[in-house]
mmCIF file of C-alpha atoms in Angstrom:
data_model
loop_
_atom_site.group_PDB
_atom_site.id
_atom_site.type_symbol
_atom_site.label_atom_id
_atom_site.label_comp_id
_atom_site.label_asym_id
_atom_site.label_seq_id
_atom_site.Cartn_x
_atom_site.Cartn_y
_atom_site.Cartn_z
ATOM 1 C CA UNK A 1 298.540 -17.947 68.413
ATOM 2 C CA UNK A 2 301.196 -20.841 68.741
ATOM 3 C CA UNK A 3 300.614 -20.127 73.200
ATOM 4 C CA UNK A 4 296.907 -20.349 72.497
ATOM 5 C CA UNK A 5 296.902 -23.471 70.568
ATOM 6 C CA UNK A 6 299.296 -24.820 72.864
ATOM 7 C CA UNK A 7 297.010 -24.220 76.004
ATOM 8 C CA UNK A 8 294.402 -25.764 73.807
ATOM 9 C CA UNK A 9 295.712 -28.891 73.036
ATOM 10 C CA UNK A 10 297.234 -29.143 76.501
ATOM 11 C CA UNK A 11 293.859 -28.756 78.066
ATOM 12 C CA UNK A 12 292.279 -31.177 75.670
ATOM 13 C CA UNK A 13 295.013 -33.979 76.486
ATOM 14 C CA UNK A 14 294.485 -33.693 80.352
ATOM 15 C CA UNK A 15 290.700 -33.755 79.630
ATOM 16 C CA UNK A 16 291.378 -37.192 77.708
ATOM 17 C CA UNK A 17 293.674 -38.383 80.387
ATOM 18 C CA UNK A 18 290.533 -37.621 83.245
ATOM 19 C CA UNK A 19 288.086 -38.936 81.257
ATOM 20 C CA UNK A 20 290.242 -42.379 80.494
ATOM 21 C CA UNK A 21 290.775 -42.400 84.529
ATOM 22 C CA UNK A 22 287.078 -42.836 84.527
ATOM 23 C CA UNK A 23 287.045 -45.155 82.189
ATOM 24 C CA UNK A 24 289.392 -47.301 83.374
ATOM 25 C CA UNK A 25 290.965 -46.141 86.502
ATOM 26 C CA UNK A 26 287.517 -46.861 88.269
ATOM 27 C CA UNK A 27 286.934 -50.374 86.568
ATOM 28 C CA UNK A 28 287.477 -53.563 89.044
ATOM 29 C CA UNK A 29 289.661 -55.180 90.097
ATOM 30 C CA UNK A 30 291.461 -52.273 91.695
ATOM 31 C CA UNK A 31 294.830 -51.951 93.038
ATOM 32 C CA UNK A 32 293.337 -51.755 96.906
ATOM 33 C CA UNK A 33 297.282 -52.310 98.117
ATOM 34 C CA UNK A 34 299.070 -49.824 96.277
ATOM 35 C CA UNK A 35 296.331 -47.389 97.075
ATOM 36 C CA UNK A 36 296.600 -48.168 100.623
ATOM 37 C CA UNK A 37 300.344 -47.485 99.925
ATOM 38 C CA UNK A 38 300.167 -44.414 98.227
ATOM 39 C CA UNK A 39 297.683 -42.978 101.079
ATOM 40 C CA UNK A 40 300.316 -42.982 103.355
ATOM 41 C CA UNK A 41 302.523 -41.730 101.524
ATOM 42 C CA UNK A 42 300.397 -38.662 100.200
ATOM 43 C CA UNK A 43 298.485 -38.417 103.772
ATOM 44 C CA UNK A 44 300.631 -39.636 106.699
ATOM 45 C CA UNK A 45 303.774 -38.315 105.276
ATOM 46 C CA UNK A 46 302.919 -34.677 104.301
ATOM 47 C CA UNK A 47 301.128 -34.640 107.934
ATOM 48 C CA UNK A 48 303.649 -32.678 109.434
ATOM 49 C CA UNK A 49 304.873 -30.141 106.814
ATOM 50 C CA UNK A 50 300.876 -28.942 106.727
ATOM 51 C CA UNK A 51 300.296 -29.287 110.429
ATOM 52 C CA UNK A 52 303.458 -27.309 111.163
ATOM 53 C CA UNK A 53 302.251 -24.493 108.414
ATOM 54 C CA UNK A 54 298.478 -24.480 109.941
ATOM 55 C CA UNK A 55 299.741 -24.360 113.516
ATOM 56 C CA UNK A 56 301.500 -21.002 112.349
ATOM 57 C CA UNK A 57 298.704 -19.805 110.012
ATOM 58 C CA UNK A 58 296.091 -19.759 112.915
ATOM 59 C CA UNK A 59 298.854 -18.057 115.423
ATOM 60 C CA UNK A 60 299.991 -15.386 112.942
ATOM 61 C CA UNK A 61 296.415 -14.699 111.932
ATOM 62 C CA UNK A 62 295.081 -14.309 115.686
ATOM 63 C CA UNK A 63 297.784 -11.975 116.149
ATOM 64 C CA UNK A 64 297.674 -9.951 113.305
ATOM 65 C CA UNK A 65 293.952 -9.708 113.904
ATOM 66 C CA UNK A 66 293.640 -8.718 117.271
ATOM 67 C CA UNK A 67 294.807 -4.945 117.369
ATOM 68 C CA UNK A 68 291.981 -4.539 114.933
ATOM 69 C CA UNK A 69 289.588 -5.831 116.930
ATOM 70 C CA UNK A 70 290.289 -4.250 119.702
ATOM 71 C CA UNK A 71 290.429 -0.666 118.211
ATOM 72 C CA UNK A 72 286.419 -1.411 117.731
ATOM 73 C CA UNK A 73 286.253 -3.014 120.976
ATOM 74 C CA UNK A 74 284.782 -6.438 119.206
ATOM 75 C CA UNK A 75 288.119 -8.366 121.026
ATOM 76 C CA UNK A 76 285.606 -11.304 122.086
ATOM 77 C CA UNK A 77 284.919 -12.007 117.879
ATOM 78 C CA UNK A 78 288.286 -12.920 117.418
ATOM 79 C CA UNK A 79 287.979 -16.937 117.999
ATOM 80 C CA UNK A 80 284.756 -16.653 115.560
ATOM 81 C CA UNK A 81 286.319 -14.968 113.022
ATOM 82 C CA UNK A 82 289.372 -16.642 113.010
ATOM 83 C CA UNK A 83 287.698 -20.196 112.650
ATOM 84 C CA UNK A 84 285.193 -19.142 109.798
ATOM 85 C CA UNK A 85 288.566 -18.195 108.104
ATOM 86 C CA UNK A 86 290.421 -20.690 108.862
ATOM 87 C CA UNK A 87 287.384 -23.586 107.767
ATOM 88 C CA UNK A 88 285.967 -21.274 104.869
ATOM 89 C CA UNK A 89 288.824 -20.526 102.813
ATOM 90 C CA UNK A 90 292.204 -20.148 104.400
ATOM 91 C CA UNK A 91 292.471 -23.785 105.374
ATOM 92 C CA UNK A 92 291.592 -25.717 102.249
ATOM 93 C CA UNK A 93 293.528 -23.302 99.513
ATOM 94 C CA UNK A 94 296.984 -23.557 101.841
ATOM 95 C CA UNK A 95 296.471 -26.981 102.383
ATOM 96 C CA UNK A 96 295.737 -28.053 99.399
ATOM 97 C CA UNK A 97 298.234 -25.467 97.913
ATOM 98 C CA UNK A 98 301.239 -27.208 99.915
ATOM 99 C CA UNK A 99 299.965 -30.406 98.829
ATOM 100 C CA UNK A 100 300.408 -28.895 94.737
ATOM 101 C CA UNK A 101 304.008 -28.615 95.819
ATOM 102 C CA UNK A 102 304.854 -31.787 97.951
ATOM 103 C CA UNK A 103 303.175 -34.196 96.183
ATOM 104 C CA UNK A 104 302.268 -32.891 92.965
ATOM 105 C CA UNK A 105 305.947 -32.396 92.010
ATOM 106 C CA UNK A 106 307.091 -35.680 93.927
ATOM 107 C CA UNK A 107 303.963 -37.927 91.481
ATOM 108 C CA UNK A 108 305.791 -35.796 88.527
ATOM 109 C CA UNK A 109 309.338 -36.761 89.052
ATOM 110 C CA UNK A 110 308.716 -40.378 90.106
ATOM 111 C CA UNK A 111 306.393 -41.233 87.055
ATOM 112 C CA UNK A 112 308.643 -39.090 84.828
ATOM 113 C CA UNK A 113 311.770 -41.091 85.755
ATOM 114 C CA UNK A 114 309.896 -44.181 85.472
ATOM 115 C CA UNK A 115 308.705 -42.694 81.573
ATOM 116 C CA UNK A 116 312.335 -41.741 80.854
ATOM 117 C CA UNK A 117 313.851 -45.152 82.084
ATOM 118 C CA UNK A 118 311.115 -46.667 80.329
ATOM 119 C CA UNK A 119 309.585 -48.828 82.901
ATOM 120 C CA UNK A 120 306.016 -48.126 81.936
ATOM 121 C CA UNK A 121 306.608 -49.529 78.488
ATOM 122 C CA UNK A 122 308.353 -52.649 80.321
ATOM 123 C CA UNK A 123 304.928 -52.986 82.420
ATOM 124 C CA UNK A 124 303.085 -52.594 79.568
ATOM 125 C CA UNK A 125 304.993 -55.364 77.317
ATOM 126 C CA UNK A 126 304.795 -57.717 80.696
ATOM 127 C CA UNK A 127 300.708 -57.435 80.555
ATOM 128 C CA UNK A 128 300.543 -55.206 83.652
ATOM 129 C CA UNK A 129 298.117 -52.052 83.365
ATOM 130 C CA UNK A 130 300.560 -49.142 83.705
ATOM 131 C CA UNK A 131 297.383 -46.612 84.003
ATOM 132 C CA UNK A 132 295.675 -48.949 87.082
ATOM 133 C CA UNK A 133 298.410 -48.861 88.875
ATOM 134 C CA UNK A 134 300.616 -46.073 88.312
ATOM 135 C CA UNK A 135 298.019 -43.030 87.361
ATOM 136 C CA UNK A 136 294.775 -44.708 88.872
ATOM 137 C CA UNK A 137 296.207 -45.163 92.445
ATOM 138 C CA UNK A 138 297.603 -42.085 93.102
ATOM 139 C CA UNK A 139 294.563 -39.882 91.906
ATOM 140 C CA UNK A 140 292.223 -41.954 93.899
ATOM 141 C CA UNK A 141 295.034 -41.838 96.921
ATOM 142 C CA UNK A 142 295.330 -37.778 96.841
ATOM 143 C CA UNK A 143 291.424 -37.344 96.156
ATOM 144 C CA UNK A 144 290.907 -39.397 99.525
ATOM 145 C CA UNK A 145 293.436 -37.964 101.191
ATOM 146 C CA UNK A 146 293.690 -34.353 100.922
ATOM 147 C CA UNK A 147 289.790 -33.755 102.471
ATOM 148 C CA UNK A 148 291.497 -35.440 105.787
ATOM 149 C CA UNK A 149 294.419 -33.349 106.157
ATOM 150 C CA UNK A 150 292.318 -30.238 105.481
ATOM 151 C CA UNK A 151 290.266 -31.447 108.620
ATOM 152 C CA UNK A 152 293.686 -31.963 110.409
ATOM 153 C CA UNK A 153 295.111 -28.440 109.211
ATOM 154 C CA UNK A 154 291.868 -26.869 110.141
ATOM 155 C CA UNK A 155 291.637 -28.376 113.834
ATOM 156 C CA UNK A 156 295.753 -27.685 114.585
ATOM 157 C CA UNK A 157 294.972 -23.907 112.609
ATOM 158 C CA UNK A 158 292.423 -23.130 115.111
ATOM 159 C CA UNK A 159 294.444 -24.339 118.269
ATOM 160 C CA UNK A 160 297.255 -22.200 117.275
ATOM 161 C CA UNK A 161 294.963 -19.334 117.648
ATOM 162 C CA UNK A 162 293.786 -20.460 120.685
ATOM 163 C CA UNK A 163 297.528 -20.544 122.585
ATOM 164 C CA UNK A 164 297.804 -17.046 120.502
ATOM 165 C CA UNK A 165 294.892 -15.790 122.524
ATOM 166 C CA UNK A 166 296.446 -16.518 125.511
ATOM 167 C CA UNK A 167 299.315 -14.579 124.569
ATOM 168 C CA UNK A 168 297.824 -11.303 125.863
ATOM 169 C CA UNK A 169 295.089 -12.720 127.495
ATOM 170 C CA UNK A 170 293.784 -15.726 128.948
ATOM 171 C CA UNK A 171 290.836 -17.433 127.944
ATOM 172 C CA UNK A 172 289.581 -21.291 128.938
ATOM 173 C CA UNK A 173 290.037 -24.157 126.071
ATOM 174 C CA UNK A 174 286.009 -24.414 126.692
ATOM 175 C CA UNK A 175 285.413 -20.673 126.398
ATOM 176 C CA UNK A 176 287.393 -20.494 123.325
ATOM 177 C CA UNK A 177 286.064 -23.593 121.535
ATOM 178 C CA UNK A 178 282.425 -22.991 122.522
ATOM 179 C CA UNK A 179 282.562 -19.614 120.734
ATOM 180 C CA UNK A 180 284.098 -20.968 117.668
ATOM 181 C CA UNK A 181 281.766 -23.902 117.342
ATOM 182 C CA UNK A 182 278.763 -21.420 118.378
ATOM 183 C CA UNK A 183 279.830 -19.592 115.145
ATOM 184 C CA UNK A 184 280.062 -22.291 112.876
ATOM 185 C CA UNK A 185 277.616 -23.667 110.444
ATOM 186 C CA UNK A 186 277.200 -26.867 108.621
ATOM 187 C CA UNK A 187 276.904 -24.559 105.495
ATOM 188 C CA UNK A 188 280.590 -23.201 106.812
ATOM 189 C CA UNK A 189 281.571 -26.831 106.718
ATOM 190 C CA UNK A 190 280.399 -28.989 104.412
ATOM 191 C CA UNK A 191 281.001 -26.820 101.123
ATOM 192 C CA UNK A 192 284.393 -26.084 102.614
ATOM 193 C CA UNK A 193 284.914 -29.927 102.973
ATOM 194 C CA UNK A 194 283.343 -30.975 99.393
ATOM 195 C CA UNK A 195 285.666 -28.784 97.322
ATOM 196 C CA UNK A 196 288.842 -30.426 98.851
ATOM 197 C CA UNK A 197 288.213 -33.663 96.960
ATOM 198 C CA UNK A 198 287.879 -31.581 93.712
ATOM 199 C CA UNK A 199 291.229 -29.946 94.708
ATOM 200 C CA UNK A 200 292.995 -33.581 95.740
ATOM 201 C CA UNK A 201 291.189 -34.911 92.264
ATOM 202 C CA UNK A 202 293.339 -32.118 90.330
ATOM 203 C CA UNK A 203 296.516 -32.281 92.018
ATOM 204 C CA UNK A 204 297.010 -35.869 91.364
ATOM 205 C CA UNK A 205 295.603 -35.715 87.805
ATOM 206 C CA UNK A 206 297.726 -33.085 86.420
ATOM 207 C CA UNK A 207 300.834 -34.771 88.716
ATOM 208 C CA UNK A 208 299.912 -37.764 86.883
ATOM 209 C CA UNK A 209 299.476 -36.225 83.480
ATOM 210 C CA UNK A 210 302.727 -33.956 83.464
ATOM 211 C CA UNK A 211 304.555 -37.341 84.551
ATOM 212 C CA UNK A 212 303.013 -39.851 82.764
ATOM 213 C CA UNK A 213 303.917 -37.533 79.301
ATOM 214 C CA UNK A 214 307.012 -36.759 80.383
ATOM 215 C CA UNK A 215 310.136 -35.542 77.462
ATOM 216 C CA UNK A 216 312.657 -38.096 77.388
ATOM 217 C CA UNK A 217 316.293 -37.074 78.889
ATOM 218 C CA UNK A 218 316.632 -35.918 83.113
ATOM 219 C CA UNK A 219 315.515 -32.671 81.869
ATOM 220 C CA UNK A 220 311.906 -33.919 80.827
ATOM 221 C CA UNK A 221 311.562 -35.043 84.231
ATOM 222 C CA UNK A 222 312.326 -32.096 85.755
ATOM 223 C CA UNK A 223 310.345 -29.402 83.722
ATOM 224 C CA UNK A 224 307.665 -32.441 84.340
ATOM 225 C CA UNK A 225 307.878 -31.943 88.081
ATOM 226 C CA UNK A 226 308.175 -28.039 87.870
ATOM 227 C CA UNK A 227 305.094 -28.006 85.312
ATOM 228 C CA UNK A 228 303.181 -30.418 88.109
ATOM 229 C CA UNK A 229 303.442 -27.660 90.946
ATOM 230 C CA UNK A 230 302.582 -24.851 88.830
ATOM 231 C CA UNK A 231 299.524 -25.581 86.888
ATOM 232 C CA UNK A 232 298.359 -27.873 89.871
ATOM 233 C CA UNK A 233 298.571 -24.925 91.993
ATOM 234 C CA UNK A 234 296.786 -22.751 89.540
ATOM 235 C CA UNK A 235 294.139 -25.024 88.971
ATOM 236 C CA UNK A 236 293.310 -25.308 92.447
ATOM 237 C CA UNK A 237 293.105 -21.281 92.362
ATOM 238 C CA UNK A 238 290.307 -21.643 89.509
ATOM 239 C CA UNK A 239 288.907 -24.462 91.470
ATOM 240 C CA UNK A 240 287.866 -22.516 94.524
ATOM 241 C CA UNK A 241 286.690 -19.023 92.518
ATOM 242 C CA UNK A 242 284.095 -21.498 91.280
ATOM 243 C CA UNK A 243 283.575 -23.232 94.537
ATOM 244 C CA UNK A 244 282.673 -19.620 96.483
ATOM 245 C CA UNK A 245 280.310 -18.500 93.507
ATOM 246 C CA UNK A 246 278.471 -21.986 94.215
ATOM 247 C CA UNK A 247 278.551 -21.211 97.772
ATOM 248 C CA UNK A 248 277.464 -17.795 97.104
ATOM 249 C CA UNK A 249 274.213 -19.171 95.538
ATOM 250 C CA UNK A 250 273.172 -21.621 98.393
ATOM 251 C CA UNK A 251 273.999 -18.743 101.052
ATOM 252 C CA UNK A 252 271.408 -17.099 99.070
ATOM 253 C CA UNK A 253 268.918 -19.291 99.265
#
């Protein structure tokens, strides 16, 4: 009972702490520089650990793939299939997934720190709005951000399967991307794209939340940062089984 009680109260505490960023995080003036700030570092800077990982995705899928394919002689649906894939499903959870550990465990330790050395009490006695600038920045930041580098991770996923491709065989960049944009829809697309911003939305909230409520002592920030990754990553899971039974209902229709 004492694990279910705890999951309770936990879930009621972030549900404050989301609601009060609407409250309050959202209010003018807002904080346009440290936002601007905290883009780059949550977009610009994780750029190359999730292009790196998509550019691999996309090759080891094609590859894997292929014999497959070719046993039912449908070879020539391997560019289509691998870009629904990629754009559905495969690009947005690993993204965003990689993102859980990057920067939900780096918002974790750096507001946990700043909760241990007690900084946020020293902006709070010096009239500065810790929650504006601390909490409110980075959700907005990692809400705005993570959508783009799904696009990115999506667009280097699907060259890597094109130069895997032309491993065995060899196929023309405008073959290759005609066929995958021939099989693509906007309702491929745009649900795809929507339920990134839910996923950036709950990275940097619970990043926020675990740090923000940080124990006291090097330890607290540490089980903070470790707590981050975890349930972040885990909520993004939940996240998209409700995104693809929405989905579901519009392909329906």
């Amino acid at each position: 009972m004492s694990k279910i009680y705890q999951f309770l109260s936990e879930t009621t505490d972030v549900s404050r702490f989301a609601i009060r960023f609407f409250k309050d995080g959202l209010k003018p003036p807002f904080e346009t520089e440290e936002i601007i700030k905290q883009s780059f570092v949550i977009g610009y800077k994780s750029l190359p650990l999730v292009g790196i990982t998509s550019f691999i995705m996309g090759l080891v899928l094609t590859i894997q793939s292929r014999p497959t394919l070719v046993e039912f002689g449908a070879e020539s649906w391997l560019p289509s299939m691998v870009a629904i894939s990629i754009i559905r499903e495969i690009g947005p959870v690993i993204t965003a997934l990689i993102c859980a550990g990057k920067i939900g465990s780096s918002i974790g330790a750096e507001l946990g720190s700043m909760k241990v050395t007690e900084q946020i009490d020293a902006m709070e006695v010096s009239g500065t709005n810790p929650f504006k600038f601390l909490v409110a920045t980075r959700i907005i930041a990692t809400t705005l951000m993570l959508p783009l580098l799904v696009i990115l991770s999506d667009a280097i996923g699907i060259f890597g399967s094109y130069l895997a491709v032309n491993i065995k065989d060899t196929v023309s960049f405008t073959l290759f991307f005609n066929q995958v944009f021939d099989s693509l829809s906007f309702s491929d697309v745009i649900p795809a794209i929507i339920k990134t911003f839910f996923f950036g939305f709950a990275i940097g909230l619970i990043g926020c939340y675990k740090g923000y409520h940080s124990d006291k002592g090097t330890q607290g920030v540490g089980r903070s940062a470790n707590s981050a990754v975890v349930v972040a990553s885990l909520l993004v899971f939940v996240l998209d089984l409700i995104a693809v039974q929405i989905a579901d209902l519009f392909y329906e229709l």
